Amino acid sequence: LCIIMIDLDHFKQINDRTNHLVGSHVISDVGKLIRLSGILPVKTCPARYGGDEYIIASMANSAEEMVEKAEQLRVLLGSALFTKDNYSVRVTASIGVAWIDPNFDGKQEDPIKAADVMLYRAKNLGRNQVSAMILRYPIDFDHVGRPHLIERDAVMMPATPLTKVSG
């Protein structure tokens, strides 16, 4: 199982520069784009999580497979032009991925927490990117470090553990 969380970067600026009706249109169209993109496996459950955030639950063979799909979604969203009432808007997205190892025996809320931690990691690293982790064993979310991250993210990580991601 894999959980993907998506947050539109600096979305408040869209409402501030246009209006809330345009913002609402963008939120709706992003959801449609995610659902109809053909990027995600057939038995995937995408949903709006709140505000300008989306959550996706999907079966996956590997973390790398889902990171690639998340990256494809990030590129797709960044290349889309959303138009409403003489306004044209582009968005970027920060994405967190948590792939749950089949033998994981942690708390049931841990996958969503892990995807959220990775989402904020992507934001803290500069936004418009994907960060991912593998849940293999119960985790202390205040001390996420190299052993938890997939290889491409661990390479980007500083030598000291990432402590308490905020945002």
Short mmCIF file of C-alpha atoms in Angstrom, two decimals:
data_model
loop_
_atom_site.label_atom_id
_atom_site.label_comp_id
_atom_site.label_asym_id
_atom_site.label_seq_id
_atom_site.Cartn_x
_atom_site.Cartn_y
_atom_site.Cartn_z
CA LEU A 1 0.00 0.00 0.00
CA CYS A 2 1.14 3.53 -0.69
CA ILE A 3 -0.16 6.88 0.56
CA ILE A 4 0.57 10.02 -1.46
CA MET A 5 -0.17 13.50 -0.15
CA ILE A 6 -0.16 16.49 -2.49
CA ASP A 7 -0.24 20.14 -1.48
CA LEU A 8 -0.40 22.98 -3.97
CA ASP A 9 2.48 25.38 -3.36
CA HIS A 10 1.61 28.94 -2.29
CA PHE A 11 -2.07 28.40 -3.11
CA LYS A 12 -3.18 31.40 -1.04
CA GLN A 13 -1.54 33.62 -3.65
CA ILE A 14 -3.97 32.32 -6.28
CA ASN A 15 -6.95 33.42 -4.18
CA ASP A 16 -5.25 36.73 -3.39
CA ARG A 17 -4.32 37.52 -7.01
CA THR A 18 -7.60 36.37 -8.57
CA ASN A 19 -10.58 35.49 -6.38
CA HIS A 20 -11.90 32.54 -4.40
CA LEU A 21 -14.10 31.34 -7.26
CA VAL A 22 -11.02 30.96 -9.45
CA GLY A 23 -9.24 29.22 -6.57
CA SER A 24 -12.16 26.84 -6.13
CA HIS A 25 -12.12 26.09 -9.87
CA VAL A 26 -8.38 25.32 -9.73
CA ILE A 27 -8.87 22.98 -6.74
CA SER A 28 -11.63 21.14 -8.59
CA ASP A 29 -9.68 20.89 -11.85
CA VAL A 30 -6.54 19.65 -10.08
CA GLY A 31 -8.63 16.86 -8.56
CA LYS A 32 -10.04 15.97 -11.98
CA LEU A 33 -6.58 16.02 -13.51
CA ILE A 34 -5.22 13.67 -10.83
CA ARG A 35 -8.17 11.30 -11.21
CA LEU A 36 -8.26 11.26 -15.02
CA SER A 37 -4.53 11.45 -15.74
CA GLY A 38 -4.07 7.71 -16.27
CA ILE A 39 -0.87 7.91 -14.23
CA LEU A 40 -2.19 6.11 -11.17
CA PRO A 41 -3.11 2.41 -11.05
CA VAL A 42 -6.77 1.55 -11.72
CA LYS A 43 -7.59 0.61 -8.10
CA THR A 44 -6.49 3.94 -6.66
CA CYS A 45 -8.48 6.14 -4.31
CA PRO A 46 -7.70 9.84 -4.78
CA ALA A 47 -9.54 12.39 -2.63
CA ARG A 48 -9.40 15.99 -1.58
CA TYR A 49 -7.95 16.00 1.91
CA GLY A 50 -8.78 19.59 2.78
CA GLY A 51 -8.11 23.03 1.40
CA ASP A 52 -5.65 22.56 -1.44
CA GLU A 53 -4.41 19.16 -0.28
CA TYR A 54 -5.12 15.79 -1.83
CA ILE A 55 -4.53 12.26 -0.57
CA ILE A 56 -4.17 9.13 -2.65
CA ALA A 57 -4.26 5.53 -1.46
CA SER A 58 -2.97 2.99 -3.95
CA MET A 59 -1.66 -0.54 -4.13
CA ALA A 60 1.98 -0.56 -5.21
CA ASN A 61 4.71 -3.11 -5.83
CA SER A 62 7.50 -0.80 -4.71
CA ALA A 63 8.26 2.62 -3.30
CA GLU A 64 10.23 3.50 -6.42
CA GLU A 65 7.21 2.75 -8.63
CA MET A 66 5.03 5.15 -6.65
CA VAL A 67 7.70 7.83 -6.40
CA GLU A 68 7.88 7.77 -10.21
CA LYS A 69 4.09 8.11 -10.43
CA ALA A 70 4.15 10.96 -7.91
CA GLU A 71 6.87 12.65 -9.97
CA GLN A 72 4.72 12.25 -13.09
CA LEU A 73 1.81 13.87 -11.26
CA ARG A 74 4.06 16.72 -10.10
CA VAL A 75 5.19 17.38 -13.67
CA LEU A 76 1.62 17.10 -15.01
CA LEU A 77 0.28 19.59 -12.46
CA GLY A 78 3.14 22.00 -13.12
CA SER A 79 2.51 21.94 -16.86
CA ALA A 80 -1.27 22.44 -16.68
CA LEU A 81 -2.88 25.80 -17.31
CA PHE A 82 -6.10 26.37 -15.38
CA THR A 83 -8.40 29.00 -16.88
CA LYS A 84 -11.47 30.62 -15.35
CA ASP A 85 -13.11 34.03 -15.87
CA ASN A 86 -10.25 35.60 -17.85
CA TYR A 87 -7.66 34.31 -15.37
CA SER A 88 -5.02 31.76 -16.28
CA VAL A 89 -3.25 30.06 -13.39
CA ARG A 90 -0.34 27.65 -13.11
CA VAL A 91 0.46 25.67 -9.96
CA THR A 92 3.30 23.63 -8.57
CA ALA A 93 2.94 20.89 -5.99
CA SER A 94 4.90 19.43 -3.11
CA ILE A 95 4.32 15.70 -2.74
CA GLY A 96 4.95 13.25 0.09
CA VAL A 97 4.98 9.49 -0.47
CA ALA A 98 4.82 6.74 2.15
CA TRP A 99 5.15 3.17 0.93
CA ILE A 100 4.11 0.61 3.50
CA ASP A 101 6.12 -2.60 3.55
CA PRO A 102 3.83 -5.67 3.54
CA ASN A 103 5.24 -6.70 6.95
CA PHE A 104 4.70 -3.29 8.58
CA ASP A 105 3.14 -3.67 12.02
CA GLY A 106 2.83 -0.09 13.23
CA LYS A 107 -0.14 2.08 14.10
CA GLN A 108 -2.87 2.41 11.49
CA GLU A 109 -2.44 6.19 11.34
CA ASP A 110 1.32 5.93 10.66
CA PRO A 111 1.05 5.78 6.83
CA ILE A 112 -0.81 9.09 6.69
CA LYS A 113 1.58 10.66 9.21
CA ALA A 114 4.53 9.42 7.15
CA ALA A 115 3.15 10.85 3.90
CA ASP A 116 2.50 14.16 5.70
CA VAL A 117 6.06 14.25 7.11
CA MET A 118 7.41 13.66 3.60
CA LEU A 119 5.11 16.35 2.19
CA TYR A 120 6.52 18.88 4.63
CA ARG A 121 10.02 17.63 3.89
CA ALA A 122 9.42 18.41 0.20
CA LYS A 123 8.20 21.88 1.17
CA ASN A 124 11.18 22.48 3.49
CA LEU A 125 13.59 21.45 0.73
CA GLY A 126 12.21 24.13 -1.59
CA ARG A 127 8.76 22.96 -2.78
CA ASN A 128 7.75 21.59 -6.18
CA GLN A 129 9.30 18.19 -5.49
CA VAL A 130 8.63 14.68 -4.21
CA SER A 131 9.97 13.19 -0.97
CA ALA A 132 9.35 9.59 0.06
CA MET A 133 9.85 7.07 2.84
CA ILE A 134 9.35 3.39 3.40
CA LEU A 135 7.51 2.21 6.51
CA ARG A 136 9.08 -1.08 7.52
CA TYR A 137 8.73 -0.89 11.29
CA PRO A 138 7.12 1.39 13.89
CA ILE A 139 8.59 4.88 13.71
CA ASP A 140 9.20 7.85 15.96
CA PHE A 141 7.99 10.70 13.76
CA ASP A 142 10.04 13.18 15.79
CA HIS A 143 13.24 11.50 14.55
CA VAL A 144 12.94 10.56 10.89
CA GLY A 145 16.37 9.89 9.42
CA ARG A 146 18.26 8.17 6.62
CA PRO A 147 17.08 4.61 7.39
CA HIS A 148 13.47 5.65 6.71
CA LEU A 149 13.97 7.37 3.38
CA ILE A 150 14.14 5.80 -0.03
CA GLU A 151 17.59 5.94 -1.58
CA ARG A 152 17.11 9.05 -3.73
CA ASP A 153 15.87 11.05 -0.72
CA ALA A 154 18.52 9.69 1.65
CA VAL A 155 21.20 10.98 -0.73
CA MET A 156 19.76 14.50 -0.41
CA MET A 157 19.55 14.25 3.36
CA PRO A 158 22.13 15.86 5.63
CA ALA A 159 24.20 13.53 7.82
CA THR A 160 22.25 14.46 10.96
CA PRO A 161 18.72 13.07 11.40
CA LEU A 162 15.77 15.17 10.33
CA THR A 163 14.03 16.11 13.57
CA LYS A 164 10.47 17.30 13.96
CA VAL A 165 9.46 18.54 10.54
CA SER A 166 7.28 21.60 10.94
CA GLY A 167 5.33 23.62 8.50
#
